[in-house]
Short mmCIF file of C-alpha atoms in Angstrom, two decimals:
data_model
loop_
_atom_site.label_atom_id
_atom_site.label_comp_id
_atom_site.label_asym_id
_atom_site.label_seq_id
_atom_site.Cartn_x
_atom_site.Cartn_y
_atom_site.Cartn_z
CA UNK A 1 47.67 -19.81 87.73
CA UNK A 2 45.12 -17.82 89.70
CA UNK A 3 43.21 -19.09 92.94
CA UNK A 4 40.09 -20.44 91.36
CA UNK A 5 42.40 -22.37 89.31
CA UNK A 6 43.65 -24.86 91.48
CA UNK A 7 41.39 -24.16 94.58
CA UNK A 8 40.55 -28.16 94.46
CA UNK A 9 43.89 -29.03 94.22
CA UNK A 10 44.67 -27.66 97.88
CA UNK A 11 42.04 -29.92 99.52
CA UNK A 12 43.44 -33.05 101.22
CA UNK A 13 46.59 -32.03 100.17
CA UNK A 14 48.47 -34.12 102.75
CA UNK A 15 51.07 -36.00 100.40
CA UNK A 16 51.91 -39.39 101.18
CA UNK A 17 55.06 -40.35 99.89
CA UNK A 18 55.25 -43.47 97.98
CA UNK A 19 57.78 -46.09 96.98
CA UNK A 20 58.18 -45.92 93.18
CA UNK A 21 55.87 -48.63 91.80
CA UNK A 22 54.91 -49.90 88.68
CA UNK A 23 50.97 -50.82 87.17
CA UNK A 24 51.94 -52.72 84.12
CA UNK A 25 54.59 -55.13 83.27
CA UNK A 26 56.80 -54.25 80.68
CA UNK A 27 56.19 -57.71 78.85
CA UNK A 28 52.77 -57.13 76.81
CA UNK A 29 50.55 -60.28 77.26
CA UNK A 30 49.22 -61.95 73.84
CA UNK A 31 46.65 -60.30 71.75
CA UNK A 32 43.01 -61.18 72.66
CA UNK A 33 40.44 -61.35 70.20
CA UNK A 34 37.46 -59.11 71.58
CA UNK A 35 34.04 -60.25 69.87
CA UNK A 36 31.80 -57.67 69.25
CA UNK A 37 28.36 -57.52 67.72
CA UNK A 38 26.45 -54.80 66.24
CA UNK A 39 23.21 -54.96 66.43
CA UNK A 40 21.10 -52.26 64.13
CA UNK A 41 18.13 -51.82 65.47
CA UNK A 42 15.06 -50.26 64.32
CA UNK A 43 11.55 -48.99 63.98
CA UNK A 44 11.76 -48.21 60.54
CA UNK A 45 14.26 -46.42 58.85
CA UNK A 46 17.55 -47.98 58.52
CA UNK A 47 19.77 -44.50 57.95
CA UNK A 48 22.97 -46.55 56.01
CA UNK A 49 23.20 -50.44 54.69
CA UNK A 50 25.99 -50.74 56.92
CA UNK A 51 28.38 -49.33 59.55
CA UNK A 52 31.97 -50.60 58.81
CA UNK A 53 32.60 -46.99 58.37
CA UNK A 54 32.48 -47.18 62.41
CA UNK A 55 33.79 -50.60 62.89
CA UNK A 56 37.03 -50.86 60.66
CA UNK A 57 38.62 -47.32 62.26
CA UNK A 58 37.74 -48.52 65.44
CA UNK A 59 39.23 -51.97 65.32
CA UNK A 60 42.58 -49.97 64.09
CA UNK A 61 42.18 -47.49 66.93
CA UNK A 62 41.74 -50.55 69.40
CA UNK A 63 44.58 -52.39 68.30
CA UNK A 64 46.92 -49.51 68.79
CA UNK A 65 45.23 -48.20 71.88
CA UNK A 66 46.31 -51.45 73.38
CA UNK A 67 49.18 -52.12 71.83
CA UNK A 68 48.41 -54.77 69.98
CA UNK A 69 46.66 -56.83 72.73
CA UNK A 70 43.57 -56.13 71.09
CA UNK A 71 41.87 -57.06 68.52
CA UNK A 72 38.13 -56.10 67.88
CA UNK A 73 35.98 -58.77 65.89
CA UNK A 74 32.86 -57.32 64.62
CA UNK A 75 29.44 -59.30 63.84
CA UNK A 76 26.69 -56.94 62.47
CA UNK A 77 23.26 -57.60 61.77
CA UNK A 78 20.96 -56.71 58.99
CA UNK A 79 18.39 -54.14 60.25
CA UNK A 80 15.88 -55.68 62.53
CA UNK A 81 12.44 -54.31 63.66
CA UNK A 82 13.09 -54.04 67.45
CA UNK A 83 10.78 -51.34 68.25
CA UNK A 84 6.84 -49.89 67.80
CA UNK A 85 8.03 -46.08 67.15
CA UNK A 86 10.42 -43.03 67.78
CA UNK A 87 9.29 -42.70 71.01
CA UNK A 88 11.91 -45.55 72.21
CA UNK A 89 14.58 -43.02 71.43
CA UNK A 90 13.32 -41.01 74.97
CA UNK A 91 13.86 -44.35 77.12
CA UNK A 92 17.29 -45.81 76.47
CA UNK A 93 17.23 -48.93 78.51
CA UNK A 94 14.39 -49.97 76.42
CA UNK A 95 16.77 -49.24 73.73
CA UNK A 96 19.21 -52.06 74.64
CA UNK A 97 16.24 -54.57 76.28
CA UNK A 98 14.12 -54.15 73.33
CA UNK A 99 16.96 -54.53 70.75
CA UNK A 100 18.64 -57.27 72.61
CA UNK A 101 15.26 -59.39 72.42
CA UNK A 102 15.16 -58.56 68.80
CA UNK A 103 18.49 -59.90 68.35
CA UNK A 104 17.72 -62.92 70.52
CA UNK A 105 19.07 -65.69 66.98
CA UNK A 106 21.97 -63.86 67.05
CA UNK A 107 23.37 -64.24 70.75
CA UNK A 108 24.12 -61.57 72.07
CA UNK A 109 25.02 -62.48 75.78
CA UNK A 110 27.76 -64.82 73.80
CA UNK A 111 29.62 -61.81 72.75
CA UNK A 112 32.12 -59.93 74.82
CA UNK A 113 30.72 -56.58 73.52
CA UNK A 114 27.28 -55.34 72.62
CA UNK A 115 26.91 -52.24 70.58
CA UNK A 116 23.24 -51.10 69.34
CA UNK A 117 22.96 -48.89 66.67
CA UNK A 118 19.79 -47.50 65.96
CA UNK A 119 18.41 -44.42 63.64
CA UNK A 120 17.75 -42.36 66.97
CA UNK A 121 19.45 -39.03 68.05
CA UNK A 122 21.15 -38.36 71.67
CA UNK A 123 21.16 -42.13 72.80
CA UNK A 124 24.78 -42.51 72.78
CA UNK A 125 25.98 -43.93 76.02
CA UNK A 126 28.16 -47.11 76.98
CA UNK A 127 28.66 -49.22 80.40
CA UNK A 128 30.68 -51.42 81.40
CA UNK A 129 27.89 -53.16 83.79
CA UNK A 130 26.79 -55.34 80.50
CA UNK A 131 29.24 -54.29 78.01
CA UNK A 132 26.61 -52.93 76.51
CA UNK A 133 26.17 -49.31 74.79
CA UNK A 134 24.66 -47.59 71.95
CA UNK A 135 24.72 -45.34 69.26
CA UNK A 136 22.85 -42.91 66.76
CA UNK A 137 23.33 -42.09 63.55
CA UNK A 138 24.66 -40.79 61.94
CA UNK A 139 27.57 -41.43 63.70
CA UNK A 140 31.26 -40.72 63.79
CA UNK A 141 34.23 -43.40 64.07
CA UNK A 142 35.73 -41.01 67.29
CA UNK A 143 31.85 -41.16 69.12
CA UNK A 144 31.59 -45.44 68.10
CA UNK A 145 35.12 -45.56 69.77
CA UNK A 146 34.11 -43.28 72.64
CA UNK A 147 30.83 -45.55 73.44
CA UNK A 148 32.83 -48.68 73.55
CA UNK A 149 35.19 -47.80 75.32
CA UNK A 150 32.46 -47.13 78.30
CA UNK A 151 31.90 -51.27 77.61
CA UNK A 152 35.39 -51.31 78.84
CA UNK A 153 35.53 -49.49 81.85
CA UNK A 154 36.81 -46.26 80.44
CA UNK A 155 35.56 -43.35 82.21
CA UNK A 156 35.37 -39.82 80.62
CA UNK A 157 38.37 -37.31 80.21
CA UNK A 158 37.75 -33.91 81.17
CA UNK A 159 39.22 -30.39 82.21
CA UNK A 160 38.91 -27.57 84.71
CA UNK A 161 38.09 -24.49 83.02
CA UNK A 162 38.62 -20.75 83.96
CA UNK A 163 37.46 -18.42 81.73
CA UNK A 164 36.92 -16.49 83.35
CA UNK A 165 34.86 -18.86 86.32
CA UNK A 166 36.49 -22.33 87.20
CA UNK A 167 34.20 -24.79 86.32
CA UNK A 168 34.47 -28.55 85.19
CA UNK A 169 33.87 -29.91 82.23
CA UNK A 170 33.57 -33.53 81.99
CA UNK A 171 34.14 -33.70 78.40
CA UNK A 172 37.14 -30.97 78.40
CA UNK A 173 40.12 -32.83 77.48
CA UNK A 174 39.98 -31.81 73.72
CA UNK A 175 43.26 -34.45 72.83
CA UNK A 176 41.39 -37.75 74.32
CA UNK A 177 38.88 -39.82 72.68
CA UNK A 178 37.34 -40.40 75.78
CA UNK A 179 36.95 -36.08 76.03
CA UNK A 180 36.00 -34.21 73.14
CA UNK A 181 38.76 -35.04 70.93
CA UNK A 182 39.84 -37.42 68.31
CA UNK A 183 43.29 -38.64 70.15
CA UNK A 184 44.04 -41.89 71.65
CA UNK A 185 43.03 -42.87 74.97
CA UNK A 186 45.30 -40.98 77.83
CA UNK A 187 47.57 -42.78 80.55
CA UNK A 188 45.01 -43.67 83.10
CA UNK A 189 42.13 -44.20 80.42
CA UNK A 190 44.11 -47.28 79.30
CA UNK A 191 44.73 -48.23 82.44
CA UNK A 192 41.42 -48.82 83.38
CA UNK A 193 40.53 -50.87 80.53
CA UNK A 194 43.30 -53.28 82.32
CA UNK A 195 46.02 -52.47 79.25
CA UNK A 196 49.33 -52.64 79.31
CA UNK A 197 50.33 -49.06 79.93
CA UNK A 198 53.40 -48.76 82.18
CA UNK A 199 52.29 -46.51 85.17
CA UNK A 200 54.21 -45.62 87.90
CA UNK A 201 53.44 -44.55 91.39
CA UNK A 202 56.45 -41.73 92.34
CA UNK A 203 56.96 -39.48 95.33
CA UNK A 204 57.25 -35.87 94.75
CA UNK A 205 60.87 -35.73 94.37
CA UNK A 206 62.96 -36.94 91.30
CA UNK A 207 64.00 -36.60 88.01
CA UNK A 208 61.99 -39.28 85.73
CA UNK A 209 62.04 -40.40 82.01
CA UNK A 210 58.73 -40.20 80.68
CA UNK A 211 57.48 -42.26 77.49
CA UNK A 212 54.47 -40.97 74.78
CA UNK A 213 51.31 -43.09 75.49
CA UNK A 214 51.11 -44.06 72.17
CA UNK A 215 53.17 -46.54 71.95
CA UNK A 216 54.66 -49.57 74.06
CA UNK A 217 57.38 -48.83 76.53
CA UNK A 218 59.49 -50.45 79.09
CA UNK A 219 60.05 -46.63 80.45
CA UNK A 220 56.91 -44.88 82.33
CA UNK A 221 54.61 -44.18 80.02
CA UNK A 222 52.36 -42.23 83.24
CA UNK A 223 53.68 -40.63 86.78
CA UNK A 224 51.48 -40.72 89.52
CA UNK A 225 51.96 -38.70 92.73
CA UNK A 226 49.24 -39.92 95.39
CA UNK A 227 47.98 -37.14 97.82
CA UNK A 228 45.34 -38.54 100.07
CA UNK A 229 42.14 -38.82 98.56
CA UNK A 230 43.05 -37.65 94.83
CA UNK A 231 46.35 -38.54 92.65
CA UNK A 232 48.27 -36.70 90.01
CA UNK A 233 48.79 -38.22 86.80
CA UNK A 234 51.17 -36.72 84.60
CA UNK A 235 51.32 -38.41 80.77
CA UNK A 236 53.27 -37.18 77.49
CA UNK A 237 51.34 -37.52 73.94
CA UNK A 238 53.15 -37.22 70.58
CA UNK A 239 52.34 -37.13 66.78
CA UNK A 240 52.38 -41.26 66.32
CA UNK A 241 49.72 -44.09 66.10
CA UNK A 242 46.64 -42.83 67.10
CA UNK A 243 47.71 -39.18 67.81
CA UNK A 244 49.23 -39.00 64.47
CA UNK A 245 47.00 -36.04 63.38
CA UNK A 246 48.58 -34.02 66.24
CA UNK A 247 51.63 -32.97 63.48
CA UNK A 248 49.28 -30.92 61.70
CA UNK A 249 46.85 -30.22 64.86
CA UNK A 250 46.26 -26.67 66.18
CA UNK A 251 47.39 -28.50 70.08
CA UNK A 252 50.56 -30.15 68.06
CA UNK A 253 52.66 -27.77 70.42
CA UNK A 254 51.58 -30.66 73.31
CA UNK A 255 54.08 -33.30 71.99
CA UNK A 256 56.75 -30.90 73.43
CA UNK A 257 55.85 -31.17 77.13
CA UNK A 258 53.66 -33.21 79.27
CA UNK A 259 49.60 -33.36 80.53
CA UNK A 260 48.30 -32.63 83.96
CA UNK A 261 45.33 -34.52 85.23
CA UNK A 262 43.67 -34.94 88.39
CA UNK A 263 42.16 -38.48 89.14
CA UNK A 264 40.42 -39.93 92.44
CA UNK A 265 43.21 -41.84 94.29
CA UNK A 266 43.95 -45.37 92.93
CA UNK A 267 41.22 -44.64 89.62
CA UNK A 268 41.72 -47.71 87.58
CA UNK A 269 40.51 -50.24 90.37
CA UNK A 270 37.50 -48.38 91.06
CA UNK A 271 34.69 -49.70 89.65
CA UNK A 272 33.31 -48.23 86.58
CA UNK A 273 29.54 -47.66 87.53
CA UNK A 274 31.49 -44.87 91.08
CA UNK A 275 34.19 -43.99 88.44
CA UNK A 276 34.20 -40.25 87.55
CA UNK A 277 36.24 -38.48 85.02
CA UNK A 278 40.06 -37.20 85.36
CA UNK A 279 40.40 -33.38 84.74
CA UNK A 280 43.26 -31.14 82.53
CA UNK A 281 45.09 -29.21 84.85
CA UNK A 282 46.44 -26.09 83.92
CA UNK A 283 46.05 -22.57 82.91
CA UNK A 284 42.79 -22.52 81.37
CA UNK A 285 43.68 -19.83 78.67
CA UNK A 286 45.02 -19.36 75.39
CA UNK A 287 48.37 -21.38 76.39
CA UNK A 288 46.27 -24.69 76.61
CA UNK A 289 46.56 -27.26 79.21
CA UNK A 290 49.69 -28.18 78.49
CA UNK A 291 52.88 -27.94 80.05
CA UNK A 292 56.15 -26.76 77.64
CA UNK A 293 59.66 -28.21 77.52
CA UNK A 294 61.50 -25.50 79.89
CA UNK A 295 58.61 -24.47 81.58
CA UNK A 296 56.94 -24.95 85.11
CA UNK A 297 53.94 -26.17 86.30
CA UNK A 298 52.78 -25.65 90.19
CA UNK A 299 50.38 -27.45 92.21
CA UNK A 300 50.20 -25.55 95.66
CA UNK A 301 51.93 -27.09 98.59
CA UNK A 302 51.93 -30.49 96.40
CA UNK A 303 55.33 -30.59 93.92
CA UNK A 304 56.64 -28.21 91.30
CA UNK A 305 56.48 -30.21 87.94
CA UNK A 306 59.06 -29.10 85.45
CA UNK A 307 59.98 -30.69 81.86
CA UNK A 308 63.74 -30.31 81.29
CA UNK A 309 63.99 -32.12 77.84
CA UNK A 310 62.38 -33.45 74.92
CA UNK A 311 64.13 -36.23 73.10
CA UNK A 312 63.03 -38.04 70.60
CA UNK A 313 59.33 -39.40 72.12
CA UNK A 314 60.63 -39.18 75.47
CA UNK A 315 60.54 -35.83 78.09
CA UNK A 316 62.23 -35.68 81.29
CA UNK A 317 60.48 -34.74 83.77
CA UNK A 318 61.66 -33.74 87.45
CA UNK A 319 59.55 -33.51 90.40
CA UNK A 320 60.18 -31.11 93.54
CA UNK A 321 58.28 -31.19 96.37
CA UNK A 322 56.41 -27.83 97.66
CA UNK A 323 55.66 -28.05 101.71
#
Protein backbone atom coordinates (compact mmCIF):
# COMPACT_ATOMS: atom_id res chain seq x y z
CA UNK A 1 0.00 0.00 0.00
CA UNK A 2 1.74 3.17 -1.14
CA UNK A 3 1.71 6.64 0.79
CA UNK A 4 -1.19 8.29 -0.91
CA UNK A 5 -3.00 5.27 0.03
CA UNK A 6 -3.49 5.58 3.51
CA UNK A 7 -2.13 9.20 4.01
CA UNK A 8 -5.67 9.93 5.92
CA UNK A 9 -5.38 7.10 7.88
CA UNK A 10 -2.20 8.54 9.78
CA UNK A 11 -4.06 11.69 10.94
CA UNK A 12 -5.26 11.63 14.57
CA UNK A 13 -3.93 8.42 14.79
CA UNK A 14 -3.69 8.44 18.60
CA UNK A 15 -5.53 5.02 19.45
CA UNK A 16 -7.57 4.88 22.38
CA UNK A 17 -7.95 1.59 23.64
CA UNK A 18 -11.34 0.42 24.36
CA UNK A 19 -13.11 -2.15 26.49
CA UNK A 20 -14.74 -4.69 24.14
CA UNK A 21 -18.36 -3.53 23.77
CA UNK A 22 -21.25 -4.53 22.06
CA UNK A 23 -24.04 -2.17 19.76
CA UNK A 24 -26.77 -4.67 19.39
CA UNK A 25 -28.26 -7.26 21.55
CA UNK A 26 -28.11 -10.58 20.42
CA UNK A 27 -31.99 -11.05 21.02
CA UNK A 28 -33.69 -9.47 17.72
CA UNK A 29 -36.71 -7.31 18.83
CA UNK A 30 -40.20 -8.17 17.00
CA UNK A 31 -40.77 -7.33 13.44
CA UNK A 32 -42.21 -3.81 12.80
CA UNK A 33 -44.42 -3.14 10.09
CA UNK A 34 -42.92 0.02 8.22
CA UNK A 35 -45.81 1.84 6.17
CA UNK A 36 -44.79 3.24 3.16
CA UNK A 37 -46.57 5.15 0.44
CA UNK A 38 -45.76 5.77 -3.06
CA UNK A 39 -46.86 8.53 -4.38
CA UNK A 40 -46.54 8.84 -8.49
CA UNK A 41 -46.50 12.03 -9.31
CA UNK A 42 -46.84 13.81 -12.45
CA UNK A 43 -47.14 16.44 -15.10
CA UNK A 44 -48.16 14.25 -17.68
CA UNK A 45 -46.76 11.19 -18.65
CA UNK A 46 -47.09 8.36 -16.35
CA UNK A 47 -43.85 6.13 -17.74
CA UNK A 48 -45.41 2.45 -16.23
CA UNK A 49 -49.11 1.60 -14.65
CA UNK A 50 -47.32 0.64 -11.70
CA UNK A 51 -44.09 0.17 -9.70
CA UNK A 52 -44.30 -3.14 -7.71
CA UNK A 53 -41.42 -4.00 -9.85
CA UNK A 54 -39.59 -1.56 -7.20
CA UNK A 55 -41.65 -2.26 -4.21
CA UNK A 56 -41.91 -6.18 -3.95
CA UNK A 57 -37.75 -6.64 -4.27
CA UNK A 58 -37.42 -4.05 -1.93
CA UNK A 59 -39.75 -5.25 0.77
CA UNK A 60 -37.66 -8.74 0.38
CA UNK A 61 -34.38 -6.83 0.54
CA UNK A 62 -35.74 -4.96 3.74
CA UNK A 63 -36.83 -7.86 5.50
CA UNK A 64 -33.51 -9.56 5.21
CA UNK A 65 -31.47 -6.42 5.61
CA UNK A 66 -32.97 -6.35 9.03
CA UNK A 67 -33.34 -9.57 9.81
CA UNK A 68 -36.64 -9.94 9.84
CA UNK A 69 -37.49 -6.86 12.00
CA UNK A 70 -38.77 -5.32 9.05
CA UNK A 71 -41.36 -5.40 7.14
CA UNK A 72 -42.14 -2.75 4.37
CA UNK A 73 -45.98 -2.08 3.65
CA UNK A 74 -46.48 -0.31 0.47
CA UNK A 75 -49.58 2.07 -0.48
CA UNK A 76 -49.28 3.45 -4.09
CA UNK A 77 -51.29 5.85 -5.78
CA UNK A 78 -52.72 6.10 -9.20
CA UNK A 79 -50.88 8.85 -11.16
CA UNK A 80 -51.80 12.26 -9.97
CA UNK A 81 -51.27 15.68 -11.71
CA UNK A 82 -48.94 17.34 -9.12
CA UNK A 83 -47.14 19.61 -11.32
CA UNK A 84 -47.50 22.52 -14.36
CA UNK A 85 -44.38 21.07 -16.49
CA UNK A 86 -40.84 19.40 -16.76
CA UNK A 87 -39.33 22.18 -15.43
CA UNK A 88 -40.15 20.83 -11.69
CA UNK A 89 -37.64 18.13 -12.43
CA UNK A 90 -34.67 21.15 -11.96
CA UNK A 91 -36.09 22.06 -8.32
CA UNK A 92 -36.46 18.92 -6.22
CA UNK A 93 -37.95 20.24 -3.08
CA UNK A 94 -40.77 21.37 -5.15
CA UNK A 95 -40.74 17.85 -6.18
CA UNK A 96 -41.75 16.47 -2.75
CA UNK A 97 -43.92 19.90 -1.61
CA UNK A 98 -45.76 19.91 -4.78
CA UNK A 99 -46.41 16.11 -4.85
CA UNK A 100 -47.12 15.90 -1.21
CA UNK A 101 -50.03 18.59 -1.68
CA UNK A 102 -51.21 16.56 -4.56
CA UNK A 103 -51.41 13.62 -2.45
CA UNK A 104 -53.00 15.59 0.38
CA UNK A 105 -56.54 12.51 0.41
CA UNK A 106 -54.09 10.13 0.74
CA UNK A 107 -52.09 11.15 4.02
CA UNK A 108 -49.03 11.23 3.63
CA UNK A 109 -47.62 12.68 6.99
CA UNK A 110 -49.58 9.37 8.43
CA UNK A 111 -47.08 7.16 6.84
CA UNK A 112 -43.72 6.27 8.24
CA UNK A 113 -42.14 6.57 4.73
CA UNK A 114 -42.73 8.81 1.77
CA UNK A 115 -41.39 7.84 -1.57
CA UNK A 116 -42.31 10.08 -4.81
CA UNK A 117 -41.96 8.71 -7.98
CA UNK A 118 -42.24 10.84 -10.79
CA UNK A 119 -41.39 10.53 -14.78
CA UNK A 120 -38.30 12.95 -14.18
CA UNK A 121 -34.52 12.10 -14.66
CA UNK A 122 -31.62 12.80 -11.92
CA UNK A 123 -34.07 13.54 -8.94
CA UNK A 124 -33.20 10.60 -6.99
CA UNK A 125 -32.32 11.54 -3.49
CA UNK A 126 -33.67 10.40 0.08
CA UNK A 127 -33.49 12.03 3.78
CA UNK A 128 -34.09 11.03 6.70
CA UNK A 129 -35.20 14.74 7.95
CA UNK A 130 -38.95 13.78 6.61
CA UNK A 131 -38.55 10.31 5.54
CA UNK A 132 -39.08 11.55 2.51
CA UNK A 133 -37.18 10.81 -0.96
CA UNK A 134 -37.72 10.34 -4.54
CA UNK A 135 -37.24 8.67 -7.59
CA UNK A 136 -37.16 8.69 -11.54
CA UNK A 137 -37.94 6.41 -13.88
CA UNK A 138 -37.28 4.35 -15.05
CA UNK A 139 -35.95 3.03 -12.14
CA UNK A 140 -34.12 0.06 -10.75
CA UNK A 141 -35.16 -2.13 -7.55
CA UNK A 142 -31.13 -1.55 -6.18
CA UNK A 143 -31.62 2.68 -6.77
CA UNK A 144 -35.64 2.42 -5.00
CA UNK A 145 -33.75 0.51 -2.16
CA UNK A 146 -30.81 2.94 -2.16
CA UNK A 147 -33.31 6.13 -1.86
CA UNK A 148 -35.10 4.65 1.04
CA UNK A 149 -32.74 3.73 2.77
CA UNK A 150 -31.61 7.66 3.00
CA UNK A 151 -35.45 7.83 4.76
CA UNK A 152 -33.72 5.71 7.24
CA UNK A 153 -30.71 7.29 8.15
CA UNK A 154 -28.41 5.34 5.93
CA UNK A 155 -25.60 7.31 4.73
CA UNK A 156 -23.63 6.44 1.51
CA UNK A 157 -20.84 3.70 1.17
CA UNK A 158 -17.84 4.66 -0.54
CA UNK A 159 -14.02 3.97 -1.26
CA UNK A 160 -10.61 5.60 -1.49
CA UNK A 161 -9.26 5.20 -4.81
CA UNK A 162 -5.62 5.21 -6.19
CA UNK A 163 -5.25 4.80 -9.58
CA UNK A 164 -3.07 6.13 -9.95
CA UNK A 165 -4.16 9.60 -7.60
CA UNK A 166 -5.97 8.86 -4.18
CA UNK A 167 -9.13 10.29 -4.37
CA UNK A 168 -12.62 9.52 -2.73
CA UNK A 169 -15.39 8.33 -4.10
CA UNK A 170 -18.51 8.54 -2.23
CA UNK A 171 -20.24 5.99 -4.17
CA UNK A 172 -17.07 3.47 -4.37
CA UNK A 173 -18.05 0.57 -2.42
CA UNK A 174 -19.16 -1.53 -5.52
CA UNK A 175 -20.63 -4.65 -2.95
CA UNK A 176 -23.14 -2.17 -0.90
CA UNK A 177 -26.45 -1.01 -1.92
CA UNK A 178 -25.87 2.05 -0.32
CA UNK A 179 -22.42 2.39 -2.93
CA UNK A 180 -22.67 1.44 -6.36
CA UNK A 181 -23.53 -2.07 -5.96
CA UNK A 182 -26.40 -4.40 -5.71
CA UNK A 183 -25.32 -6.12 -2.15
CA UNK A 184 -26.93 -5.77 1.11
CA UNK A 185 -26.38 -2.99 3.35
CA UNK A 186 -22.69 -3.23 5.15
CA UNK A 187 -22.02 -3.46 9.06
CA UNK A 188 -22.31 0.13 10.01
CA UNK A 189 -25.02 0.94 7.23
CA UNK A 190 -27.40 -1.24 9.30
CA UNK A 191 -26.38 0.10 12.18
CA UNK A 192 -27.47 3.36 11.56
CA UNK A 193 -30.84 2.49 10.52
CA UNK A 194 -30.96 1.34 14.43
CA UNK A 195 -30.95 -2.69 13.28
CA UNK A 196 -29.97 -5.34 15.01
CA UNK A 197 -26.46 -5.89 13.74
CA UNK A 198 -24.08 -7.10 16.47
CA UNK A 199 -21.15 -4.52 16.52
CA UNK A 200 -18.44 -4.52 18.67
CA UNK A 201 -16.10 -1.90 19.90
CA UNK A 202 -12.37 -3.88 20.26
CA UNK A 203 -8.90 -2.62 21.09
CA UNK A 204 -6.21 -3.29 18.70
CA UNK A 205 -5.10 -6.46 20.10
CA UNK A 206 -6.91 -9.91 19.84
CA UNK A 207 -7.94 -12.67 18.02
CA UNK A 208 -11.89 -12.29 17.20
CA UNK A 209 -14.63 -14.46 15.49
CA UNK A 210 -16.22 -12.54 12.94
CA UNK A 211 -19.88 -13.32 11.52
CA UNK A 212 -21.19 -12.47 7.56
CA UNK A 213 -23.57 -9.43 7.78
CA UNK A 214 -26.08 -11.16 6.13
CA UNK A 215 -27.49 -12.90 8.46
CA UNK A 216 -28.38 -12.81 12.33
CA UNK A 217 -25.65 -13.61 14.78
CA UNK A 218 -24.98 -13.80 18.41
CA UNK A 219 -21.06 -13.57 17.27
CA UNK A 220 -19.75 -9.97 15.93
CA UNK A 221 -21.09 -9.46 12.93
CA UNK A 222 -18.67 -5.81 12.76
CA UNK A 223 -15.18 -4.88 14.70
CA UNK A 224 -14.60 -1.50 15.47
CA UNK A 225 -11.23 -0.08 16.55
CA UNK A 226 -11.76 3.71 17.70
CA UNK A 227 -8.74 6.07 17.00
CA UNK A 228 -9.61 9.56 18.02
CA UNK A 229 -11.64 11.30 15.69
CA UNK A 230 -12.26 8.36 13.02
CA UNK A 231 -12.98 4.44 13.73
CA UNK A 232 -12.20 1.29 11.85
CA UNK A 233 -14.85 -0.95 10.94
CA UNK A 234 -13.96 -4.20 9.77
CA UNK A 235 -17.18 -6.50 8.39
CA UNK A 236 -17.19 -10.03 6.47
CA UNK A 237 -19.87 -10.49 3.47
CA UNK A 238 -20.72 -13.93 1.99
CA UNK A 239 -22.82 -15.48 -0.90
CA UNK A 240 -26.34 -15.67 1.30
CA UNK A 241 -29.59 -13.55 1.58
CA UNK A 242 -29.09 -10.49 0.00
CA UNK A 243 -25.47 -11.05 -1.22
CA UNK A 244 -26.49 -14.23 -2.75
CA UNK A 245 -25.40 -13.13 -6.29
CA UNK A 246 -21.83 -12.81 -4.90
CA UNK A 247 -21.36 -16.93 -5.85
CA UNK A 248 -21.39 -16.10 -9.34
CA UNK A 249 -20.04 -12.30 -8.88
CA UNK A 250 -16.73 -11.15 -10.44
CA UNK A 251 -15.88 -9.76 -6.30
CA UNK A 252 -17.17 -13.48 -5.09
CA UNK A 253 -13.39 -13.89 -4.00
CA UNK A 254 -14.61 -11.25 -0.92
CA UNK A 255 -16.57 -13.98 0.99
CA UNK A 256 -13.04 -15.38 1.77
CA UNK A 257 -11.71 -12.49 3.88
CA UNK A 258 -13.00 -9.42 5.43
CA UNK A 259 -13.82 -5.38 4.39
CA UNK A 260 -11.95 -2.35 5.54
CA UNK A 261 -13.81 0.86 6.07
CA UNK A 262 -13.11 4.05 7.56
CA UNK A 263 -16.07 5.81 9.43
CA UNK A 264 -16.16 9.19 11.59
CA UNK A 265 -15.84 8.04 15.26
CA UNK A 266 -19.11 6.74 16.84
CA UNK A 267 -21.07 7.02 12.97
CA UNK A 268 -24.39 5.52 13.74
CA UNK A 269 -25.42 8.19 16.46
CA UNK A 270 -24.58 10.99 14.37
CA UNK A 271 -27.27 12.50 12.90
CA UNK A 272 -28.07 11.80 9.38
CA UNK A 273 -28.38 15.41 7.86
CA UNK A 274 -23.73 15.80 9.41
CA UNK A 275 -23.45 12.04 8.47
CA UNK A 276 -20.90 11.42 5.67
CA UNK A 277 -20.08 8.25 3.96
CA UNK A 278 -17.63 5.30 5.23
CA UNK A 279 -14.76 4.56 2.71
CA UNK A 280 -13.13 0.88 1.32
CA UNK A 281 -9.82 0.69 2.53
CA UNK A 282 -7.35 -1.04 0.72
CA UNK A 283 -5.15 -1.40 -2.23
CA UNK A 284 -6.96 0.37 -4.81
CA UNK A 285 -5.86 -2.00 -7.73
CA UNK A 286 -6.69 -5.01 -9.48
CA UNK A 287 -6.70 -7.10 -6.03
CA UNK A 288 -9.93 -5.17 -4.91
CA UNK A 289 -10.59 -3.83 -1.56
CA UNK A 290 -10.67 -6.78 0.03
CA UNK A 291 -8.64 -8.47 2.40
CA UNK A 292 -7.82 -12.56 1.71
CA UNK A 293 -7.89 -15.45 4.18
CA UNK A 294 -3.92 -15.65 4.97
CA UNK A 295 -3.21 -12.34 4.06
CA UNK A 296 -2.38 -8.93 5.81
CA UNK A 297 -3.75 -5.76 5.88
CA UNK A 298 -1.77 -2.58 7.52
CA UNK A 299 -2.99 0.60 8.75
CA UNK A 300 0.19 2.70 9.74
CA UNK A 301 1.00 3.03 13.38
CA UNK A 302 -2.82 1.85 13.99
CA UNK A 303 -3.02 -2.35 14.09
CA UNK A 304 -1.99 -5.00 11.60
CA UNK A 305 -5.33 -6.77 10.56
CA UNK A 306 -4.83 -10.34 9.52
CA UNK A 307 -7.60 -13.13 8.61
CA UNK A 308 -6.34 -16.53 9.81
CA UNK A 309 -9.44 -18.69 8.79
CA UNK A 310 -12.50 -19.03 6.94
CA UNK A 311 -15.06 -21.43 8.27
CA UNK A 312 -18.11 -21.94 7.22
CA UNK A 313 -19.66 -18.01 7.24
CA UNK A 314 -17.38 -17.14 9.88
CA UNK A 315 -13.42 -15.64 9.52
CA UNK A 316 -11.14 -15.15 12.30
CA UNK A 317 -9.73 -12.32 12.50
CA UNK A 318 -6.70 -11.17 14.84
CA UNK A 319 -5.73 -7.75 15.59
CA UNK A 320 -2.03 -6.51 16.47
CA UNK A 321 -1.31 -3.32 17.43
CA UNK A 322 1.41 -1.14 15.36
CA UNK A 323 3.01 1.82 17.74
Amino acid sequence: MNPCQWFRLILGVAVVVLVSATLASSSFPASTVVRVLVVKATWGPQPQSDVTDLTQPTAKFYANASFGTVQLSFTETPWLNAYSDASICADIPQVLDQGQAAAASYQPTTFDHVIYVTPCKLVDVGSDAFHRGTVGLPASPQLFEHELGHTFGISHAGSYDCDPKCSLNVYGNLLDVMGGGIGDFGALQKAEAGWPVNVRYVPTHGTYRLAALEAPSTLPQALVIHRGAVDLWIDHREAIGNDASLKTSLWKRVTNGVLVHEAPANAPEIPFNTRRPDFLLGNGGPKGFWLMRGKTFTVPHVVRITVSKHVGTVVTVRLNPLT
